[in-house]
Coordinates of C-alpha atoms in Angstrom, one line a residue:
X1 CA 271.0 187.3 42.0
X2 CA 272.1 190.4 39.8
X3 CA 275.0 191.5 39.6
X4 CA 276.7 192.7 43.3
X5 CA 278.3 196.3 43.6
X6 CA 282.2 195.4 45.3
X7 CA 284.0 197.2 48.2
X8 CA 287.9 197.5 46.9
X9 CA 289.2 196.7 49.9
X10 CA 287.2 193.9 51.4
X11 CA 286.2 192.3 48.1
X12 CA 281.9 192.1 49.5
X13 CA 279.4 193.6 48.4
X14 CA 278.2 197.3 49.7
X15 CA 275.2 197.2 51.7
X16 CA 273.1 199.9 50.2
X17 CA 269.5 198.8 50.5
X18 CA 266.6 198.7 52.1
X19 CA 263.9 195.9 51.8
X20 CA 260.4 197.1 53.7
X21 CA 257.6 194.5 53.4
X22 CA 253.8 194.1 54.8
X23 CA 251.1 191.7 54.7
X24 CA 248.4 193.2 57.4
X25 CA 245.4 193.1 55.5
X26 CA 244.6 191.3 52.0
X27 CA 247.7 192.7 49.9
X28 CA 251.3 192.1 49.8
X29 CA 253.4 195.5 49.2
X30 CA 256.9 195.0 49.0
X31 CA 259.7 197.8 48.4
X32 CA 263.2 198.3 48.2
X33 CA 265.0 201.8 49.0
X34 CA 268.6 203.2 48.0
X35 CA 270.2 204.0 50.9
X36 CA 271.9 207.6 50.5
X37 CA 274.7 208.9 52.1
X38 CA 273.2 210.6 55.0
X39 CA 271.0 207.7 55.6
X40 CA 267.7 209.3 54.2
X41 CA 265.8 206.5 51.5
X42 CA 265.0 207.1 48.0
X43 CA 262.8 204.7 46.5
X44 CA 264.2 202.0 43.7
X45 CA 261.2 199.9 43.2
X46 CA 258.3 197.7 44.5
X47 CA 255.1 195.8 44.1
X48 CA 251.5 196.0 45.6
X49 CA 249.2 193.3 45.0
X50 CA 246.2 191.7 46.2
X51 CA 246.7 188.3 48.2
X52 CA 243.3 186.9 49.0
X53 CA 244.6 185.0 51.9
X54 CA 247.8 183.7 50.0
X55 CA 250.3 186.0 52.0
X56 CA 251.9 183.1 53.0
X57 CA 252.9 181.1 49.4
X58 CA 253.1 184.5 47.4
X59 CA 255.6 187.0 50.2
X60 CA 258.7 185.1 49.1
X61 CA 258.3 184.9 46.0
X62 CA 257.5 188.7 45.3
X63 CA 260.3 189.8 47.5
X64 CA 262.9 188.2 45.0
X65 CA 260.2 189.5 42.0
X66 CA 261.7 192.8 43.4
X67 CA 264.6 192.2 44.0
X68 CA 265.0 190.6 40.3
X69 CA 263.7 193.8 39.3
X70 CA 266.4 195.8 40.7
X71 CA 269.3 193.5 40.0
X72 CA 270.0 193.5 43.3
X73 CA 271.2 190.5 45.7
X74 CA 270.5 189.6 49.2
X75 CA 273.8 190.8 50.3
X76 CA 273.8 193.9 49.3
X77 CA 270.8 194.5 51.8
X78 CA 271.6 196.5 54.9
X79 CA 268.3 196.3 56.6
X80 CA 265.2 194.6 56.6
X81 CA 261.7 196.4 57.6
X82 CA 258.1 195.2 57.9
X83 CA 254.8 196.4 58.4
X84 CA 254.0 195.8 62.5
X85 CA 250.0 196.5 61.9
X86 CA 247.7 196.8 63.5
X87 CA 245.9 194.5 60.8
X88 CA 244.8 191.2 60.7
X89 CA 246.9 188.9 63.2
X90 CA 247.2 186.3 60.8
X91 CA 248.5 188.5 57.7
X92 CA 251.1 190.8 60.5
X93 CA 252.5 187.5 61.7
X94 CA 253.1 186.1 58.2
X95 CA 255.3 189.8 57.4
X96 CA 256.7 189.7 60.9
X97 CA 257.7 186.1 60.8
X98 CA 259.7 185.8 57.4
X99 CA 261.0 189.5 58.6
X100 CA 262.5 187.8 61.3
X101 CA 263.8 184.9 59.5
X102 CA 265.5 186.7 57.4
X103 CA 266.9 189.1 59.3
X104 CA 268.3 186.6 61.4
X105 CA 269.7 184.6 58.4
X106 CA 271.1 187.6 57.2
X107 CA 272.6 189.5 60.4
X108 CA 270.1 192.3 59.7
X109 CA 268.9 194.9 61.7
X110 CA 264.6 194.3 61.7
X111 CA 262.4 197.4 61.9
X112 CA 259.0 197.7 62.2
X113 CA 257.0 199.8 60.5
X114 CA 253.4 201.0 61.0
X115 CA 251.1 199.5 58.9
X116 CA 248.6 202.5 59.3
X117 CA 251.3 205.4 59.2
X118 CA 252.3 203.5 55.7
X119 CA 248.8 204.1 54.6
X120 CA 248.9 207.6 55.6
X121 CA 252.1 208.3 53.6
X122 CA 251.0 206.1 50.5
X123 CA 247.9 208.9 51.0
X124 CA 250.5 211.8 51.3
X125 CA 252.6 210.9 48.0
X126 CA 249.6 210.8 46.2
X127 CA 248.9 214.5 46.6
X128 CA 246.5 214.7 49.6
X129 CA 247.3 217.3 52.4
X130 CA 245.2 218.5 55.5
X131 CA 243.8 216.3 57.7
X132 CA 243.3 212.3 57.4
X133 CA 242.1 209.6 59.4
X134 CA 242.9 206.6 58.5
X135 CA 240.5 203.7 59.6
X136 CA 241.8 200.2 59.6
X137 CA 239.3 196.9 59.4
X138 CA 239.7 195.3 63.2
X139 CA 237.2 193.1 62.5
X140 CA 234.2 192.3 64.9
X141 CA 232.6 195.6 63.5
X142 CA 235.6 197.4 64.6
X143 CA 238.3 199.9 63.4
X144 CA 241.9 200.8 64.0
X145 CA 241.7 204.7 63.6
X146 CA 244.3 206.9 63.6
X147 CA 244.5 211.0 62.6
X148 CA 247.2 212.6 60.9
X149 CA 248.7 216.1 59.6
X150 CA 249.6 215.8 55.9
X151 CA 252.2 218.8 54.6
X152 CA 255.0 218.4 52.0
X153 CA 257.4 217.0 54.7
X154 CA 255.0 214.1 54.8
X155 CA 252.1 213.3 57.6
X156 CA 252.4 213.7 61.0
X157 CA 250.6 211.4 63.2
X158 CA 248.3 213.1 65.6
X159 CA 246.9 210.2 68.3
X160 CA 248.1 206.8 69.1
X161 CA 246.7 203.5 68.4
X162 CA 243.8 202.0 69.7
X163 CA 240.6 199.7 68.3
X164 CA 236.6 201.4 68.1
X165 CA 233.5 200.2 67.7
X166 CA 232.2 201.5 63.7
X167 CA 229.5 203.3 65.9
X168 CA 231.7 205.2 67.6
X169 CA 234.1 205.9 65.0
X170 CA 231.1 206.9 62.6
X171 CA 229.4 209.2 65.1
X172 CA 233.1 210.9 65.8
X173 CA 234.3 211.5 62.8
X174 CA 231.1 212.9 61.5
X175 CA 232.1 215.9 63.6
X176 CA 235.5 216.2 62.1
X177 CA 236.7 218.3 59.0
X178 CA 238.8 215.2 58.3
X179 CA 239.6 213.2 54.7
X180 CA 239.4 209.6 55.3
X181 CA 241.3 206.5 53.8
X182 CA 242.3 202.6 55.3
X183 CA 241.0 199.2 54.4
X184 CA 237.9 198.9 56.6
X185 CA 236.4 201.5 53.7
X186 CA 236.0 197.7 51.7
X187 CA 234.0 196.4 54.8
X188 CA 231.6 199.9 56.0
X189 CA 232.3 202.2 52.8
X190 CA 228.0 203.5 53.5
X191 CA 228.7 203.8 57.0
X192 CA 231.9 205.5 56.9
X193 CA 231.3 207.6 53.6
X194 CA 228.0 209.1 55.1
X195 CA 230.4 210.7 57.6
X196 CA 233.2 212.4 56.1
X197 CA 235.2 213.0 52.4
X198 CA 236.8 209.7 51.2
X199 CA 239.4 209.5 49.5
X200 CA 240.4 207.3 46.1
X201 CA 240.3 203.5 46.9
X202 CA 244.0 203.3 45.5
X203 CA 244.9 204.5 48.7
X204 CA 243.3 202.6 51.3
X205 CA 245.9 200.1 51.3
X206 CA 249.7 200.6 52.0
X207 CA 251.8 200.4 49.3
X208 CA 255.7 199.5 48.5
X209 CA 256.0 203.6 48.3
X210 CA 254.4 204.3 51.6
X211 CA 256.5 201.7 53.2
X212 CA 259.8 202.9 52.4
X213 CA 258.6 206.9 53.1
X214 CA 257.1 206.1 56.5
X215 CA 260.6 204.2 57.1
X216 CA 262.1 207.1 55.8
X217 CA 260.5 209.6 58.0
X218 CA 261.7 207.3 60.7
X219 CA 265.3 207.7 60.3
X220 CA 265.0 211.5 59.8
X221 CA 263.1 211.7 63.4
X222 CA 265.8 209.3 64.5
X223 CA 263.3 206.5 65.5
X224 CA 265.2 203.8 63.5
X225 CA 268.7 203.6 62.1
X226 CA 269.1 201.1 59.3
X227 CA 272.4 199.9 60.3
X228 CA 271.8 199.9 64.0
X229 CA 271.8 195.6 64.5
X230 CA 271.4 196.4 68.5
X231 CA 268.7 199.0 68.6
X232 CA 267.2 196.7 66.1
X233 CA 267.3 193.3 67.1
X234 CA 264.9 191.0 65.7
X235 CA 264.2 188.9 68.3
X236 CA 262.4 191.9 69.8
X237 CA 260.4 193.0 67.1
X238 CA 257.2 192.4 68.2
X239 CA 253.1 193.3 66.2
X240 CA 251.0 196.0 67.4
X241 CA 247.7 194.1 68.9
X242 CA 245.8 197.1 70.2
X243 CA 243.8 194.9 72.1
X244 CA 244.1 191.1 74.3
X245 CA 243.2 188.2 73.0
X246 CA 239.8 186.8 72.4
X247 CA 240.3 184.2 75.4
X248 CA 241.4 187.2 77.7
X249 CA 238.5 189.4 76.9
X250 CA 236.1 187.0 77.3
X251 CA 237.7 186.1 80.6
X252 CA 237.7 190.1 82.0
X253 CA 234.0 190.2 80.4
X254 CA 233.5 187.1 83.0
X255 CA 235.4 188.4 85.7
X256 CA 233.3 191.5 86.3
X257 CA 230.2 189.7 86.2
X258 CA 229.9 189.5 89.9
X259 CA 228.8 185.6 91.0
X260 CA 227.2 183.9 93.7
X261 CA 228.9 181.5 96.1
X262 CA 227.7 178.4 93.5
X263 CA 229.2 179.9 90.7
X264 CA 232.4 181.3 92.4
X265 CA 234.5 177.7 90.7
X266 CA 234.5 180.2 87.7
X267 CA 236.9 182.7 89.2
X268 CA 238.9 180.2 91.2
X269 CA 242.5 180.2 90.7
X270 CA 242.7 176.5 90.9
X271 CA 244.0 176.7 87.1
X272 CA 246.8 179.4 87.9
X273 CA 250.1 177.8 87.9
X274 CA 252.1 178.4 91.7
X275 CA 255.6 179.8 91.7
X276 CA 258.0 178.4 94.6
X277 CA 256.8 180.7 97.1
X278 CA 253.2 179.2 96.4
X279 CA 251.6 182.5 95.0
X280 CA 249.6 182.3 92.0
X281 CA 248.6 185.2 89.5
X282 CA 245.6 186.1 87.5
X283 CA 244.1 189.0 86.4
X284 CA 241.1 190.6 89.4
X285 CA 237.6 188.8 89.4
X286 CA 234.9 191.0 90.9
X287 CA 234.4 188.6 93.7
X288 CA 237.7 190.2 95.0
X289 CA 237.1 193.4 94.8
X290 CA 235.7 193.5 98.7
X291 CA 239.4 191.7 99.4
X292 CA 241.2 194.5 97.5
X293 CA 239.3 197.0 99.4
X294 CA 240.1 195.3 102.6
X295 CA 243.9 195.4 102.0
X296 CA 243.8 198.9 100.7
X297 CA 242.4 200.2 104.2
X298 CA 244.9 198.4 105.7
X299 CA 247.9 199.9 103.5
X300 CA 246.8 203.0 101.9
X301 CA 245.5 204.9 104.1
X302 CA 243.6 208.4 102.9
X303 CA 244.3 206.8 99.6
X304 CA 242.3 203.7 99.9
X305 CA 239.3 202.6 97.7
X306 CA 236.5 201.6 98.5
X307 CA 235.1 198.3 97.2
X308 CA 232.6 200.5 94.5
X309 CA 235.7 201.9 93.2
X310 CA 237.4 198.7 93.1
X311 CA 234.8 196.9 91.1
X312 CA 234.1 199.7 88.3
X313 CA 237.7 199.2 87.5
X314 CA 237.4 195.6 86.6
X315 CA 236.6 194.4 83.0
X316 CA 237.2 198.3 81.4
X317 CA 238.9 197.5 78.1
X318 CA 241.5 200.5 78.8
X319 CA 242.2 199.0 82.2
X320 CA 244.5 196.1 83.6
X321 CA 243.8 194.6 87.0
X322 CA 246.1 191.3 87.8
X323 CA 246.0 189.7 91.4
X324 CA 248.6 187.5 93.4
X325 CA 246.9 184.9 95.8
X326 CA 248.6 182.3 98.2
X327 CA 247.4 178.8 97.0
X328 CA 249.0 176.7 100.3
X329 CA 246.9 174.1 99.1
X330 CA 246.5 172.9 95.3
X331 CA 242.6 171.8 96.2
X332 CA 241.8 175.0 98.0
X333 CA 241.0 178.8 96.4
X334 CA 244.1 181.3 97.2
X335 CA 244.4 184.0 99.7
X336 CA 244.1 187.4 97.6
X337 CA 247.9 188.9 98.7
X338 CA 248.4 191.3 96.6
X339 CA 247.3 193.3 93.4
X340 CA 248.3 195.9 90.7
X341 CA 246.0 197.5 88.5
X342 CA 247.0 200.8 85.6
X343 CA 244.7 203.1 82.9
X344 CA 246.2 202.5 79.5
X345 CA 245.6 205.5 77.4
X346 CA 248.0 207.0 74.4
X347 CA 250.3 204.9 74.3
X348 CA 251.0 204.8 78.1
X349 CA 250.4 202.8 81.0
X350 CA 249.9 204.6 84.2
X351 CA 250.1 202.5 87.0
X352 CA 246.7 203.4 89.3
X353 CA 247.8 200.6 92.2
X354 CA 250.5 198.2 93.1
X355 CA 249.9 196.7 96.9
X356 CA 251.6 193.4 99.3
X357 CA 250.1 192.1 102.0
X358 CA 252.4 192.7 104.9
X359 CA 253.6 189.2 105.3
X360 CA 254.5 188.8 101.9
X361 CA 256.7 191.9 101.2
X362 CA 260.0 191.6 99.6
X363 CA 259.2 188.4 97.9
X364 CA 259.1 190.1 94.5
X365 CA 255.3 189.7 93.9
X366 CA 254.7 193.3 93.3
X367 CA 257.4 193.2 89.9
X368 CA 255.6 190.0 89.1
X369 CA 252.3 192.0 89.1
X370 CA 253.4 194.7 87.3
X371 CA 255.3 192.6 84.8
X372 CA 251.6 190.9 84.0
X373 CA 249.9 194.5 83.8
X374 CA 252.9 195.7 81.4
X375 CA 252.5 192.6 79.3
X376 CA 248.6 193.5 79.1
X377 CA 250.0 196.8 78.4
X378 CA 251.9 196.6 75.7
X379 CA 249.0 194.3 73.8
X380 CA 247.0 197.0 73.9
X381 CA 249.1 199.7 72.5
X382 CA 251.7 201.0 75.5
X383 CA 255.4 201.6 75.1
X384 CA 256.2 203.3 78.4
X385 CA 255.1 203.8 81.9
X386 CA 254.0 206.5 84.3
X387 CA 252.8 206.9 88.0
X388 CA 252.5 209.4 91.0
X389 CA 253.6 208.3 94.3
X390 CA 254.1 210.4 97.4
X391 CA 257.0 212.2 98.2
X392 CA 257.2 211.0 101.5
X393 CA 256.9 207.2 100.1
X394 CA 260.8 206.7 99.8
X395 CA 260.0 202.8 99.6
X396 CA 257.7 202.6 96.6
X397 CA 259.9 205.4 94.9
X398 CA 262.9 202.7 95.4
X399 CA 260.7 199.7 94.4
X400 CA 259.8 202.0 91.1
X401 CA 263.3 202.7 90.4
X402 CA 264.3 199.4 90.5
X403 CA 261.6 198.1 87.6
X404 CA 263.2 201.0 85.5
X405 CA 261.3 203.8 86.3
X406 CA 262.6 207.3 87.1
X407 CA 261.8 211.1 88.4
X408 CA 260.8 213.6 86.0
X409 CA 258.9 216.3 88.1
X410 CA 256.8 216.7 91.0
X411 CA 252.6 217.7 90.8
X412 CA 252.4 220.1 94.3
X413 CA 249.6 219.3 96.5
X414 CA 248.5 216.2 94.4
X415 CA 247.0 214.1 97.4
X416 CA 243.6 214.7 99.5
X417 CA 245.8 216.6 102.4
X418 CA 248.1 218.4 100.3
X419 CA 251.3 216.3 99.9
X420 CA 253.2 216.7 96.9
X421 CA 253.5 213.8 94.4
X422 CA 256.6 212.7 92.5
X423 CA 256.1 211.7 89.0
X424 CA 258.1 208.8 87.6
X425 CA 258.0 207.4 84.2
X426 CA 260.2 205.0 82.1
X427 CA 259.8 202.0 80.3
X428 CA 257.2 199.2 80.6
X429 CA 258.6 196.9 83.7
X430 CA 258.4 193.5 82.4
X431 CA 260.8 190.7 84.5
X432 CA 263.6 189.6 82.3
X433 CA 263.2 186.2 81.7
X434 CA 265.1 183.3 78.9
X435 CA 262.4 184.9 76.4
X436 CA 259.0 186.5 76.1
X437 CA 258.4 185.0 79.8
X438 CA 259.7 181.6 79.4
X439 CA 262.3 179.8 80.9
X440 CA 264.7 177.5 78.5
X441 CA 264.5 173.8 78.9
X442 CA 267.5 172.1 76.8
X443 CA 268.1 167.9 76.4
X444 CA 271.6 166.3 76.5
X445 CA 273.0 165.2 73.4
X446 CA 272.2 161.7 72.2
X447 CA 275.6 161.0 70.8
X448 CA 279.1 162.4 71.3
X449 CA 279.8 164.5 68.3
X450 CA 283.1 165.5 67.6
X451 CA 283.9 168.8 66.2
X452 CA 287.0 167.0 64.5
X453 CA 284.3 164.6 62.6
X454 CA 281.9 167.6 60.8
X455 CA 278.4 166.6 59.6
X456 CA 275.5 168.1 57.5
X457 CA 273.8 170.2 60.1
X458 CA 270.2 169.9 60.2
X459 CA 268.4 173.1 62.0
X460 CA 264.6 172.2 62.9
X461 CA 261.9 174.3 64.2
X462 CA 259.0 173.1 65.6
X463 CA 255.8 175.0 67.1
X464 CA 252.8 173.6 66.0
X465 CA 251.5 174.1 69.6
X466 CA 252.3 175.9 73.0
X467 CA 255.6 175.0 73.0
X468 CA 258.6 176.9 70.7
X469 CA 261.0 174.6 70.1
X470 CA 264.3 174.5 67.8
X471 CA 266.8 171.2 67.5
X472 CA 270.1 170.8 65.7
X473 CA 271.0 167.5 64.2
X474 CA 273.7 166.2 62.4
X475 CA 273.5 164.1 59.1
X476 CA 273.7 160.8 60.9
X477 CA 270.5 162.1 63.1
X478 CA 272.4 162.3 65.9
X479 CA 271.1 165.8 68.5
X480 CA 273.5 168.3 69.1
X481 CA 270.7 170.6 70.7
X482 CA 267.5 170.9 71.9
X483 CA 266.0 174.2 73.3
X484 CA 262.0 174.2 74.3
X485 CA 260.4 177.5 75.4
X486 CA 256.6 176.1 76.7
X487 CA 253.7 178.5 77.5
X488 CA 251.9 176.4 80.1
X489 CA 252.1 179.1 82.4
X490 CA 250.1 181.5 79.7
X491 CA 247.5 178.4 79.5
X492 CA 246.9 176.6 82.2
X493 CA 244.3 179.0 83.4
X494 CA 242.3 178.7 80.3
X495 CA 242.1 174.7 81.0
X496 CA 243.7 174.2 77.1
X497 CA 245.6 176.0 74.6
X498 CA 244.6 179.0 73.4
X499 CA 245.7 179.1 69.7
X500 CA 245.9 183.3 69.6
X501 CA 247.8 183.3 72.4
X502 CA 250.3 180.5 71.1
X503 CA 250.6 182.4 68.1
X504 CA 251.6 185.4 69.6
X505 CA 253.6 184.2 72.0
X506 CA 255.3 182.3 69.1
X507 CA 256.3 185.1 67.0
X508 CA 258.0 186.7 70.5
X509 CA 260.2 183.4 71.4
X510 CA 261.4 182.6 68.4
X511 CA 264.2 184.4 67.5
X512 CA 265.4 184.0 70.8
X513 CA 264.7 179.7 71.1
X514 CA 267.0 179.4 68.0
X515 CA 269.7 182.0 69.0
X516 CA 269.9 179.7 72.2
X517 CA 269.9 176.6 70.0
X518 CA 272.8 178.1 68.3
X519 CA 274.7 178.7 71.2
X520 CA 274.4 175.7 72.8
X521 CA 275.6 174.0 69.6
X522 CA 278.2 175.5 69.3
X523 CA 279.3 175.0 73.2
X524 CA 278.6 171.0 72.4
X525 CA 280.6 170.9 69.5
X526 CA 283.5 172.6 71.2
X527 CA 283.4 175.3 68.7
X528 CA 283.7 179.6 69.1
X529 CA 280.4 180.1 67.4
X530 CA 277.7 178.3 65.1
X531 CA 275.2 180.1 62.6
X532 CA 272.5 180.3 60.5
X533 CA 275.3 179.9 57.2
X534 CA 276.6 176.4 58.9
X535 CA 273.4 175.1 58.7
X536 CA 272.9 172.8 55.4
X537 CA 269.0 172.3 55.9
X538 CA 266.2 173.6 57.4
X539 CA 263.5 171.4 59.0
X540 CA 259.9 172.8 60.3

């Protein structure tokens, strides 16, 4: 596919490009930078164009419209990059799955890209400067807003994201001397217009341009480097949710209605799966709140809450509470043991209280709580972490430390009576686990298959449901692997699948299910290594 630029001395093509995609919302914008010498992007060429739900049949096919267009083949690109949101689910999954298809197929590094910054750049190019806000549709009569700086260097973002209610954002903004542009302007243009300047609808969207000069901006603040395959690794590029899913806010908006004895079945944690040590985890149901309070008087000290303070906590939309309870007894409601809760705000989660019964200390349940407040976390819009702690408490300083958390001041006279507190931040503390939480589960081989006896390779992918799945075959149909990632755990207290959160949790195995698949392929054939170029068919 056009004609390839050669290396003299290794005889392959020079990988020069950039390709930067995004499907968040009902248009496909697709664009391809040149990259120059000191990494910076200029622009070659792209398309926008409206999709009308058909992001999934018409992304391929304009990404080699573009490339066509260019005369420039797949292996001259050194990078791929794709709009992360936050959008619609559906249209951020359909750029952030093929991103990472290809980018695996390829060896790429993946970057993600804002899909609102984009929009704000697309906005800059055109000519506008000052300040914007940029309001994206988040359905359910809510927007994604985000405010900017926009000078000749290009537009400086100014707050982090997060989702609104249209009432809010209205009655906010009206206040503001700010222009403002995004896609929910098609959805509440009467509402939002009565409220501030709007700009041209030509910008509400992102577009090819913006992609590649928010990508751009990027590199020059060294947030991405385009031929960084480590930094960038697909199988962690994940989409920006801003918010839970539907199933897990209508399961906090339940768990801080506070219920009779009758009705306590509703907050049992029956449906929680137990790990070896028989402790189950969910996220805090008021009805616990009196037990939280009980073990905080016992641990904390001056520091305790009350049960008041406990309960307010529980089913705030910038809050994560999870709880650990001893279920001896799979007929019997759990013993509440222990329970984390943090404040997510900005882009941060600060961790408000991680506790352990006394008897079941140094069993790792408070990483496992933490790990389920950081996943919460990062849905909602958090990259990093931050707490105070005592100076005096040299064990939760350690237990910090050791989920990745470090020192970076002290606040004097923090606490009640005076004691200093020591501030620690780092990144989110999720466990490490096979991939995005799972544990692998491989089959044997049904047949013996020599390496000395080669055979079409078939590579399948299946996820249909709540499991992510990938399988290698040969042409004769015999397996050479079989690697399963299953979600139960992230179901079973739903009672059923939970499509939304099978989809996302999807799109965070996947790249990781078939690199395992891969692997194991290659040990079972007796080979160094097996890839994506062996395969001779794909099967989904």
């Amino acid at each position: 596919m056009g004609d390839h630029r050669m290396n003299s001395e290794d005889k392959h093509p020079i990988k020069q490009y950039v390709l930067a995609f995004d499907t968040a919302n009902e248009r496909i914008a697709v664009g391809l930078g040149r990259i120059n010498a000191d990494k910076s992007l200029s622009f070659v060429c792209g398309i926008d164009k409206p999709a009308h739900r058909s992001s999934n049949t018409q992304l391929i096919l304009t990404i080699d419209e573009v490339l066509d267009k260019a005369k420039v083949g797949k292996q001259e690109i050194a990078c791929i990059a794709c709009g992360k949101g936050p959008g619609s689910f559906t249209g951020v999954r359909i750029a952030l799955a093929t991103a990472k298809g290809m980018a695996s197929a390829l060896c790429l590094p993946l970057i993600t890209i804002s899909t609102i910054d984009a929009v704000a750049f697309g906005a800059q190019l055109a000519g506008v400067r000052g300040k914007l806000t940029v309001a994206a549709d988040a359905m359910r009569h809510e927007v994604y807003p985000v405010d900017y700086i926009l000078d000749d260097g290009g537009a400086i973002r100014q707050s982090a994201d997060t989702v609104e209610s249209l009432e809010s954002f209205v009655g906010r903004i009206a206040s503001q001397d700010t222009k403002i542009t995004g896609d929910a302007l098609s959805k509440y243009f009467d509402e939002i217009s009565s409220a501030g300047c709007v700009l041209e609808k030509e910008t509400w969207e992102p577009s090819a341009q913006g992609l590649i000069a928010t990508l751009n901006r990027m590199i020059e603040t060294n947030e991405a480097d385009v031929f960084d395959g480590k930094r960038h690794d697909p199988g962690y590029a994940l989409p920006v949710y801003t918010r839970l899913s539907d199933a897990e806010e209508g399961e906090r908006a339940r768990f801080a209605q506070k219920r009779s004895h009758e009705t306590m079945s509703s907050t049992s944690v029956l449906n929680a799966p137990a790990d070896e040590d028989g402790i189950s985890y969910k996220p805090l149901d008021k009805e616990h709140a009196k037990d939280v309070a009980f073990l905080e008087e016992l641990l904390m000290g001056s520091d305790a809450w009350n049960t008041e303070m406990v309960a307010d906590e529980i089913g705030r939309k910038d809050r994560s509470w999870w709880a650990a309870y001893l279920q001896p007894d799979p007929l019997i409601d759990g013993k509440l043991v222990g329970y984390a809760g943090a404040l997510i705000v900005d882009g941060d989660m600060q961790i408000l209280k991680v506790a352990v019964s006394k008897g079941f200390q140094r069993k790792g349940i408070a990483a496992k709580l933490l790990s389920c407040v950081a996943s919460d976390a990062r849905d909602l819009g958090a990259k990093t972490a931050s707490l105070e702690v005592r100076v005096s408490n040299e064990g939760a300083q350690s237990f910090y430390k050791s989920v990745g958390l470090a020192k970076e001041g002290v606040r004097p006279r923090y606490y009640s009576d005076g004691e200093d507190a020591v501030i620690m931040s780092g990144p989110l503390p999720y466990l490490t686990r096979d991939v995005a939480g799972m544990r692998y589960r491989s089959s044997a081989l049904t047949s013996d298959v020599k390496k000395e006896h080669p055979a079409p390779y078939i590579f399948a992918i299946e996820t249909s449901c709540d499991e992510t799945a990938a399988a290698i075959t040969d042409g004769n149909g015999n397996l050479i692997a079989d690697v399963v990632a299953s979600q139960i755990d992230f179901h079973a207290r739903f009672g059923g699948v939970v499509p939304e959160i099978a989809g996302r949790k999807h799109i965070e195995a996947i790249c990781g299910v078939c690199e395992e698949c891969l692997r194991i392929a290659a040990i079972n054939l007796g080979i160094e290594k097996l890839s994506w170029s062996d395969m001779d068919g794909i099967a989904v």
